[in-house]
GROMACS .gro file of N, CA, C and O in nm:
model
  460
    1MET      N    1  21.803  12.029   9.664
    1MET     CA    2  21.758  12.110   9.774
    1MET      C    3  21.616  12.071   9.808
    1MET      O    4  21.533  12.055   9.722
    2SER      N    5  21.588  12.056   9.934
    2SER     CA    6  21.454  12.018   9.975
    2SER      C    7  21.375  12.140  10.020
    2SER      O    8  21.432  12.240  10.062
    3LEU      N    9  21.245  12.129  10.011
    3LEU     CA   10  21.158  12.239  10.048
    3LEU      C   11  21.180  12.282  10.193
    3LEU      O   12  21.172  12.399  10.225
    4SER      N   13  21.212  12.190  10.280
    4SER     CA   14  21.229  12.224  10.421
    4SER      C   15  21.350  12.314  10.445
    4SER      O   16  21.360  12.377  10.549
    5SER      N   17  21.441  12.323  10.349
    5SER     CA   18  21.559  12.408  10.370
    5SER      C   19  21.534  12.553  10.329
    5SER      O   20  21.616  12.639  10.355
    6ILE      N   21  21.421  12.581  10.267
    6ILE     CA   22  21.388  12.719  10.231
    6ILE      C   23  21.323  12.783  10.353
    6ILE      O   24  21.224  12.732  10.405
    7PRO      N   25  21.377  12.895  10.400
    7PRO     CA   26  21.326  12.953  10.524
    7PRO      C   27  21.188  13.016  10.509
    7PRO      O   28  21.146  13.051  10.399
    8LYS      N   29  21.123  13.035  10.623
    8LYS     CA   30  20.996  13.107  10.627
    8LYS      C   31  21.027  13.252  10.666
    8LYS      O   32  21.096  13.276  10.764
    9PRO      N   33  20.979  13.349  10.588
    9PRO     CA   34  21.005  13.489  10.623
    9PRO      C   35  20.937  13.527  10.755
    9PRO      O   36  20.830  13.477  10.787
   10ALA      N   37  21.003  13.615  10.829
   10ALA     CA   38  20.945  13.668  10.952
   10ALA      C   39  20.949  13.821  10.943
   10ALA      O   40  21.040  13.878  10.881
   11LEU      N   41  20.852  13.885  11.004
   11LEU     CA   42  20.845  14.030  11.002
   11LEU      C   43  20.943  14.086  11.104
   11LEU      O   44  20.937  14.053  11.222
   12LYS      N   45  21.031  14.174  11.058
   12LYS     CA   46  21.124  14.243  11.148
   12LYS      C   47  21.065  14.378  11.189
   12LYS      O   48  21.066  14.414  11.305
   13SER      N   49  21.012  14.452  11.091
   13SER     CA   50  20.949  14.582  11.119
   13SER      C   51  20.862  14.621  11.001
   13SER      O   52  20.871  14.560  10.894
   14CYS      N   53  20.780  14.723  11.021
   14CYS     CA   54  20.697  14.771  10.912
   14CYS      C   55  20.661  14.916  10.936
   14CYS      O   56  20.670  14.966  11.048
   15ASP      N   57  20.622  14.983  10.829
   15ASP     CA   58  20.561  15.115  10.839
   15ASP      C   59  20.446  15.118  10.740
   15ASP      O   60  20.398  15.013  10.698
   16GLU      N   61  20.403  15.236  10.700
   16GLU     CA   62  20.284  15.245  10.615
   16GLU      C   63  20.304  15.189  10.474
   16GLU      O   64  20.211  15.140  10.412
   17THR      N   65  20.425  15.196  10.420
   17THR     CA   66  20.447  15.155  10.281
   17THR      C   67  20.562  15.056  10.263
   17THR      O   68  20.604  15.030  10.150
   18SER      N   69  20.613  14.999  10.372
   18SER     CA   70  20.721  14.901  10.357
   18SER      C   71  20.719  14.801  10.472
   18SER      O   72  20.664  14.828  10.579
   19VAL      N   73  20.780  14.687  10.447
   19VAL     CA   74  20.802  14.586  10.550
   19VAL      C   75  20.947  14.541  10.540
   19VAL      O   76  21.006  14.541  10.432
   20SER      N   77  21.002  14.504  10.652
   20SER     CA   78  21.137  14.451  10.657
   20SER      C   79  21.126  14.306  10.702
   20SER      O   80  21.068  14.278  10.808
   21LEU      N   81  21.178  14.216  10.621
   21LEU     CA   82  21.171  14.073  10.648
   21LEU      C   83  21.305  14.021  10.697
   21LEU      O   84  21.410  14.073  10.659
   22THR      N   85  21.300  13.917  10.775
   22THR     CA   86  21.421  13.851  10.819
   22THR      C   87  21.398  13.700  10.811
   22THR      O   88  21.284  13.655  10.796
   23TRP      N   89  21.503  13.623  10.819
   23TRP     CA   90  21.492  13.477  10.815
   23TRP      C   91  21.613  13.415  10.881
   23TRP      O   92  21.717  13.477  10.897
   24GLU      N   93  21.595  13.290  10.920
   24GLU     CA   94  21.702  13.213  10.985
   24GLU      C   95  21.707  13.074  10.926
   24GLU      O   96  21.612  13.028  10.864
   25GLY      N   97  21.818  13.009  10.946
   25GLY     CA   98  21.830  12.869  10.910
   25GLY      C   99  21.852  12.841  10.763
   25GLY      O  100  21.828  12.730  10.717
   26PHE      N  101  21.899  12.941  10.689
   26PHE     CA  102  21.925  12.919  10.547
   26PHE      C  103  22.073  12.933  10.523
   26PHE      O  104  22.134  13.032  10.560
   27ASN      N  105  22.131  12.832  10.459
   27ASN     CA  106  22.274  12.832  10.429
   27ASN      C  107  22.292  12.856  10.280
   27ASN      O  108  22.266  12.767  10.199
   28ALA      N  109  22.337  12.976  10.243
   28ALA     CA  110  22.352  13.011  10.102
   28ALA      C  111  22.455  12.923  10.032
   28ALA      O  112  22.452  12.911   9.910
   29SER      N  113  22.543  12.859  10.106
   29SER     CA  114  22.643  12.773  10.042
   29SER      C  115  22.579  12.649   9.981
   29SER      O  116  22.641  12.581   9.900
   30GLU      N  117  22.453  12.619  10.016
   30GLU     CA  118  22.382  12.506   9.956
   30GLU      C  119  22.334  12.535   9.814
   30GLU      O  120  22.297  12.445   9.740
   31LEU      N  121  22.334  12.663   9.776
   31LEU     CA  122  22.289  12.700   9.642
   31LEU      C  123  22.394  12.667   9.538
   31LEU      O  124  22.514  12.680   9.562
   32ASN      N  125  22.347  12.627   9.421
   32ASN     CA  126  22.436  12.611   9.307
   32ASN      C  127  22.470  12.749   9.253
   32ASN      O  128  22.399  12.847   9.279
   33ALA      N  129  22.575  12.758   9.173
   33ALA     CA  130  22.619  12.887   9.120
   33ALA      C  131  22.509  12.956   9.039
   33ALA      O  132  22.500  13.079   9.038
   34ASP      N  133  22.425  12.880   8.970
   34ASP     CA  134  22.321  12.938   8.886
   34ASP      C  135  22.185  12.953   8.956
   34ASP      O  136  22.091  13.004   8.896
   35ASP      N  137  22.174  12.909   9.080
   35ASP     CA  138  22.048  12.923   9.153
   35ASP      C  139  22.020  13.070   9.180
   35ASP      O  140  22.110  13.151   9.199
   36ILE      N  141  21.891  13.103   9.185
   36ILE     CA  142  21.848  13.238   9.215
   36ILE      C  143  21.757  13.232   9.337
   36ILE      O  144  21.660  13.156   9.340
   37PHE      N  145  21.789  13.313   9.438
   37PHE     CA  146  21.712  13.319   9.563
   37PHE      C  147  21.631  13.448   9.560
   37PHE      O  148  21.685  13.557   9.542
   38LYS      N  149  21.497  13.435   9.572
   38LYS     CA  150  21.408  13.551   9.555
   38LYS      C  151  21.308  13.560   9.670
   38LYS      O  152  21.275  13.460   9.732
   39VAL      N  153  21.260  13.682   9.691
   39VAL     CA  154  21.144  13.706   9.776
   39VAL      C  155  21.028  13.731   9.681
   39VAL      O  156  21.037  13.815   9.591
   40GLN      N  157  20.921  13.659   9.699
   40GLN     CA  158  20.801  13.676   9.617
   40GLN      C  159  20.691  13.729   9.710
   40GLN      O  160  20.674  13.679   9.822
   41TYR      N  161  20.618  13.832   9.664
   41TYR     CA  162  20.513  13.890   9.750
   41TYR      C  163  20.395  13.937   9.666
   41TYR      O  164  20.407  13.964   9.548
   42LYS      N  165  20.279  13.942   9.735
   42LYS     CA  166  20.154  13.981   9.669
   42LYS      C  167  20.057  14.028   9.775
   42LYS      O  168  20.074  14.000   9.893
   43VAL      N  169  19.955  14.102   9.733
   43VAL     CA  170  19.845  14.132   9.823
   43VAL      C  171  19.785  13.998   9.864
   43VAL      O  172  19.766  13.909   9.779
   44ALA      N  173  19.760  13.981   9.992
   44ALA     CA  174  19.721  13.849  10.044
   44ALA      C  175  19.603  13.787   9.971
   44ALA      O  176  19.600  13.665   9.948
   45ALA      N  177  19.505  13.866   9.931
   45ALA     CA  178  19.385  13.812   9.866
   45ALA      C  179  19.408  13.779   9.718
   45ALA      O  180  19.326  13.711   9.657
   46ALA      N  181  19.517  13.824   9.661
   46ALA     CA  182  19.544  13.803   9.517
   46ALA      C  183  19.606  13.666   9.493
   46ALA      O  184  19.668  13.607   9.582
   47PRO      N  185  19.594  13.614   9.370
   47PRO     CA  186  19.661  13.488   9.337
   47PRO      C  187  19.812  13.510   9.322
   47PRO      O  188  19.857  13.622   9.295
   48TRP      N  189  19.889  13.404   9.338
   48TRP     CA  190  20.035  13.415   9.325
   48TRP      C  191  20.076  13.457   9.184
   48TRP      O  192  20.184  13.512   9.164
   49THR      N  193  19.990  13.437   9.086
   49THR     CA  194  20.024  13.482   8.950
   49THR      C  195  20.033  13.634   8.941
   49THR      O  196  20.091  13.686   8.846
   50ASP      N  197  19.978  13.705   9.039
   50ASP     CA  198  19.986  13.852   9.043
   50ASP      C  199  20.102  13.901   9.131
   50ASP      O  200  20.110  14.019   9.163
   51SER      N  201  20.191  13.812   9.170
   51SER     CA  202  20.296  13.849   9.265
   51SER      C  203  20.411  13.925   9.198
   51SER      O  204  20.427  13.925   9.076
   52LEU      N  205  20.487  13.992   9.282
   52LEU     CA  206  20.610  14.059   9.242
   52LEU      C  207  20.727  13.986   9.307
   52LEU      O  208  20.709  13.914   9.405
   53GLU      N  209  20.847  14.006   9.253
   53GLU     CA  210  20.965  13.937   9.307
   53GLU      C  211  21.080  14.034   9.323
   53GLU      O  212  21.094  14.129   9.246
   54VAL      N  213  21.160  14.006   9.423
   54VAL     CA  214  21.287  14.076   9.443
   54VAL      C  215  21.395  13.969   9.445
   54VAL      O  216  21.390  13.877   9.527
   55VAL      N  217  21.490  13.979   9.353
   55VAL     CA  218  21.602  13.884   9.349
   55VAL      C  219  21.707  13.930   9.448
   55VAL      O  220  21.747  14.047   9.449
   56LEU      N  221  21.749  13.840   9.534
   56LEU     CA  222  21.851  13.874   9.632
   56LEU      C  223  21.989  13.851   9.571
   56LEU      O  224  22.016  13.741   9.520
   57PRO      N  225  22.075  13.951   9.574
   57PRO     CA  226  22.210  13.933   9.518
   57PRO      C  227  22.286  13.825   9.594
   57PRO      O  228  22.262  13.803   9.713
   58LYS      N  229  22.377  13.760   9.526
   58LYS     CA  230  22.454  13.651   9.589
   58LYS      C  231  22.522  13.699   9.716
   58LYS      O  232  22.522  13.630   9.816
   59ASN      N  233  22.581  13.817   9.716
   59ASN     CA  234  22.650  13.862   9.836
   59ASN      C  235  22.553  13.885   9.951
   59ASN      O  236  22.587  13.867  10.066
   60GLN      N  237  22.428  13.925   9.923
   60GLN     CA  238  22.330  13.943  10.029
   60GLN      C  239  22.289  13.807  10.086
   60GLN      O  240  22.267  13.795  10.205
   61GLN      N  241  22.281  13.707  10.002
   61GLN     CA  242  22.245  13.574  10.050
   61GLN      C  243  22.346  13.525  10.153
   61GLN      O  244  22.314  13.455  10.246
   62GLU      N  245  22.471  13.562  10.135
   62GLU     CA  246  22.577  13.516  10.224
   62GLU      C  247  22.597  13.610  10.343
   62GLU      O  248  22.640  13.566  10.448
   63MET      N  249  22.567  13.739  10.327
   63MET     CA  250  22.604  13.837  10.428
   63MET      C  251  22.487  13.884  10.515
   63MET      O  252  22.509  13.929  10.625
   64SER      N  253  22.366  13.881  10.466
   64SER     CA  254  22.255  13.944  10.538
   64SER      C  255  22.134  13.853  10.538
   64SER      O  256  22.115  13.773  10.449
   65ASN      N  257  22.053  13.869  10.640
   65ASN     CA  258  21.926  13.797  10.642
   65ASN      C  259  21.811  13.895  10.663
   65ASN      O  260  21.715  13.867  10.732
   66ILE      N  261  21.823  14.012  10.599
   66ILE     CA  262  21.718  14.114  10.605
   66ILE      C  263  21.689  14.164  10.464
   66ILE      O  264  21.782  14.188  10.386
   67GLN      N  265  21.561  14.175  10.431
   67GLN     CA  266  21.521  14.229  10.300
   67GLN      C  267  21.402  14.322  10.321
   67GLN      O  268  21.305  14.285  10.386
   68ASP      N  269  21.410  14.441  10.262
   68ASP     CA  270  21.300  14.536  10.268
   68ASP      C  271  21.216  14.526  10.142
   68ASP      O  272  21.270  14.514  10.032
   69LEU      N  273  21.085  14.534  10.159
   69LEU     CA  274  20.991  14.546  10.048
   69LEU      C  275  20.930  14.685  10.059
   69LEU      O  276  20.880  14.721  10.166
   70VAL      N  277  20.937  14.762   9.951
   70VAL     CA  278  20.895  14.902   9.956
   70VAL      C  279  20.784  14.930   9.856
   70VAL      O  280  20.752  14.845   9.773
   71ASP      N  281  20.729  15.049   9.863
   71ASP     CA  282  20.622  15.095   9.774
   71ASP      C  283  20.497  15.007   9.786
   71ASP      O  284  20.430  14.977   9.687
   72LEU      N  285  20.465  14.969   9.909
   72LEU     CA  286  20.347  14.888   9.936
   72LEU      C  287  20.230  14.979   9.972
   72LEU      O  288  20.248  15.098  10.001
   73GLU      N  289  20.110  14.924   9.970
   73GLU     CA  290  19.989  14.999  10.004
   73GLU      C  291  19.970  15.001  10.157
   73GLU      O  292  19.982  14.897  10.222
   74PRO      N  293  19.938  15.117  10.215
   74PRO     CA  294  19.915  15.125  10.359
   74PRO      C  295  19.798  15.037  10.404
   74PRO      O  296  19.700  15.021  10.332
   75GLY      N  297  19.812  14.980  10.525
   75GLY     CA  298  19.704  14.903  10.586
   75GLY      C  299  19.663  14.780  10.507
   75GLY      O  300  19.548  14.739  10.512
   76THR      N  301  19.758  14.719  10.437
   76THR     CA  302  19.727  14.606  10.349
   76THR      C  303  19.803  14.481  10.392
   76THR      O  304  19.922  14.488  10.416
   77PRO      N  305  19.736  14.365  10.398
   77PRO     CA  306  19.808  14.241  10.425
   77PRO      C  307  19.874  14.189  10.297
   77PRO      O  308  19.814  14.193  10.189
   78TYR      N  309  19.996  14.142  10.311
   78TYR     CA  310  20.073  14.084  10.201
   78TYR      C  311  20.117  13.944  10.237
   78TYR      O  312  20.157  13.918  10.351
   79SER      N  313  20.111  13.853  10.140
   79SER     CA  314  20.169  13.720  10.155
   79SER      C  315  20.310  13.726  10.097
   79SER      O  316  20.330  13.779   9.988
   80VAL      N  317  20.405  13.671  10.171
   80VAL     CA  318  20.544  13.669  10.124
   80VAL      C  319  20.601  13.529  10.141
   80VAL      O  320  20.562  13.455  10.232
   81ARG      N  321  20.691  13.493  10.050
   81ARG     CA  322  20.758  13.364  10.058
   81ARG      C  323  20.890  13.375   9.984
   81ARG      O  324  20.911  13.464   9.902
   82PHE      N  325  20.979  13.282  10.012
   82PHE     CA  326  21.105  13.275   9.939
   82PHE      C  327  21.094  13.170   9.830
   82PHE      O  328  21.024  13.069   9.845
   83VAL      N  329  21.164  13.196   9.722
   83VAL     CA  330  21.165  13.105   9.607
   83VAL      C  331  21.310  13.083   9.566
   83VAL      O  332  21.388  13.178   9.561
   84ILE      N  333  21.342  12.958   9.538
   84ILE     CA  334  21.472  12.928   9.479
   84ILE      C  335  21.446  12.878   9.339
   84ILE      O  336  21.372  12.781   9.319
   85SER      N  337  21.502  12.949   9.242
   85SER     CA  338  21.490  12.909   9.101
   85SER      C  339  21.616  12.837   9.060
   85SER      O  340  21.726  12.890   9.073
   86ARG      N  341  21.597  12.716   9.010
   86ARG     CA  342  21.708  12.633   8.963
   86ARG      C  343  21.672  12.590   8.822
   86ARG      O  344  21.588  12.503   8.802
   87GLY      N  345  21.734  12.658   8.724
   87GLY     CA  346  21.699  12.629   8.585
   87GLY      C  347  21.556  12.672   8.561
   87GLY      O  348  21.516  12.783   8.592
   88ASP      N  349  21.475  12.579   8.507
   88ASP     CA  350  21.336  12.612   8.480
   88ASP      C  351  21.242  12.565   8.591
   88ASP      O  352  21.120  12.563   8.575
   89LYS      N  353  21.298  12.527   8.706
   89LYS     CA  354  21.217  12.480   8.819
   89LYS      C  355  21.226  12.577   8.935
   89LYS      O  356  21.331  12.634   8.962
   90ASN      N  357  21.114  12.594   9.004
   90ASN     CA  358  21.109  12.678   9.123
   90ASN      C  359  21.072  12.593   9.243
   90ASN      O  360  20.987  12.504   9.234
   91GLU      N  361  21.136  12.620   9.355
   91GLU     CA  362  21.098  12.560   9.482
   91GLU      C  363  21.052  12.673   9.573
   91GLU      O  364  21.121  12.774   9.587
   92TYR      N  365  20.934  12.656   9.633
   92TYR     CA  366  20.873  12.760   9.714
   92TYR      C  367  20.880  12.725   9.861
   92TYR      O  368  20.852  12.612   9.900
   93GLY      N  369  20.915  12.824   9.941
   93GLY     CA  370  20.916  12.806  10.085
   93GLY      C  371  20.780  12.838  10.143
   93GLY      O  372  20.688  12.882  10.073
   94PRO      N  373  20.765  12.820  10.273
   94PRO     CA  374  20.638  12.850  10.339
   94PRO      C  375  20.610  13.001  10.335
   94PRO      O  376  20.701  13.082  10.337
   95GLU      N  377  20.482  13.035  10.330
   95GLU     CA  378  20.447  13.176  10.322
   95GLU      C  379  20.412  13.232  10.459
   95GLU      O  380  20.373  13.160  10.550
   96THR      N  381  20.428  13.363  10.469
   96THR     CA  382  20.393  13.440  10.587
   96THR      C  383  20.306  13.556  10.542
   96THR      O  384  20.329  13.612  10.435
   97VAL      N  385  20.208  13.594  10.622
   97VAL     CA  386  20.127  13.712  10.592
   97VAL      C  387  20.172  13.824  10.686
   97VAL      O  388  20.179  13.804  10.808
   98VAL      N  389  20.204  13.938  10.626
   98VAL     CA  390  20.246  14.056  10.701
   98VAL      C  391  20.158  14.174  10.661
   98VAL      O  392  20.106  14.176  10.550
   99ASP      N  393  20.140  14.268  10.751
   99ASP     CA  394  20.057  14.385  10.724
   99ASP      C  395  20.141  14.512  10.727
   99ASP      O  396  20.229  14.525  10.812
  100THR      N  397  20.113  14.604  10.637
  100THR     CA  398  20.168  14.737  10.649
  100THR      C  399  20.080  14.814  10.747
  100THR      O  400  19.964  14.778  10.769
  101LYS      N  401  20.134  14.920  10.806
  101LYS     CA  402  20.057  15.000  10.900
  101LYS      C  403  19.958  15.087  10.824
  101LYS      O  404  19.986  15.132  10.713
  102PRO      N  405  19.843  15.113  10.885
  102PRO     CA  406  19.748  15.204  10.820
  102PRO      C  407  19.800  15.347  10.827
  102PRO      O  408  19.883  15.380  10.912
  103ILE      N  409  19.748  15.431  10.739
  103ILE     CA  410  19.786  15.572  10.742
  103ILE      C  411  19.733  15.635  10.870
  103ILE      O  412  19.616  15.617  10.905
  104SER      N  413  19.819  15.706  10.937
  104SER     CA  414  19.780  15.771  11.061
  104SER      C  415  19.708  15.902  11.032
  104SER      O  416  19.747  15.977  10.944
  105CYS      N  417  19.605  15.929  11.107
  105CYS     CA  418  19.530  16.053  11.090
  105CYS      C  419  19.585  16.165  11.178
  105CYS      O  420  19.540  16.278  11.170
  106THR      N  421  19.678  16.132  11.265
  106THR     CA  422  19.735  16.233  11.353
  106THR      C  423  19.870  16.277  11.301
  106THR      O  424  19.941  16.201  11.236
  107PRO      N  425  19.907  16.401  11.329
  107PRO     CA  426  20.039  16.447  11.284
  107PRO      C  427  20.151  16.369  11.350
  107PRO      O  428  20.138  16.327  11.466
  108LYS      N  429  20.258  16.346  11.277
  108LYS     CA  430  20.372  16.273  11.333
  108LYS      C  431  20.455  16.362  11.423
  108LYS      O  432  20.525  16.316  11.509
  109GLU      N  433  20.445  16.493  11.401
  109GLU     CA  434  20.524  16.586  11.478
  109GLU      C  435  20.431  16.698  11.523
  109GLU      O  436  20.354  16.750  11.445
  110ARG      N  437  20.440  16.732  11.649
  110ARG     CA  438  20.354  16.840  11.701
  110ARG      C  439  20.419  16.974  11.670
  110ARG      O  440  20.537  16.993  11.692
  111LYS      N  441  20.338  17.063  11.617
  111LYS     CA  442  20.385  17.197  11.586
  111LYS      C  443  20.284  17.296  11.642
  111LYS      O  444  20.164  17.272  11.640
  112CYS      N  445  20.336  17.404  11.689
  112CYS     CA  446  20.250  17.511  11.739
  112CYS      C  447  20.240  17.618  11.632
  112CYS      O  448  20.336  17.645  11.561
  113SER      N  449  20.125  17.675  11.621
  113SER     CA  450  20.109  17.787  11.528
  113SER      C  451  20.046  17.903  11.601
  113SER      O  452  19.964  17.885  11.692
  114ILE      N  453  20.087  18.022  11.564
  114ILE     CA  454  20.034  18.143  11.624
  114ILE      C  455  19.942  18.207  11.523
  114ILE      O  456  19.980  18.229  11.409
  115MET      N  457  19.820  18.238  11.565
  115MET     CA  458  19.724  18.298  11.473
  115MET      C  459  19.688  18.436  11.517
  115MET      O  460  19.686  18.475  11.624
   0.00000   0.00000   0.00000
């Protein structure tokens, strides 16, 4: 598998504590049975050694091209990339920087109160 075949994540949507990623141009049938396809993410300013990973299940690799990352910090930029692990070797795709939304200071729903 060549590095060019690993997709670059794109931002589909975000809120204060999560981002939804999407990708195109990846054919899961190119993976070997033992390959592992992962999303790796970190606070943008941190080194990749501080990153977290989400392993995508085989059926998701074939059926969906959307992955949510949750429990993130509001108003924070994150670097994300895809990784394919084959045995003891990793191949890394291009990274994308995405931001979570900052915490809003205004109420999400207007309510009237009688005093």
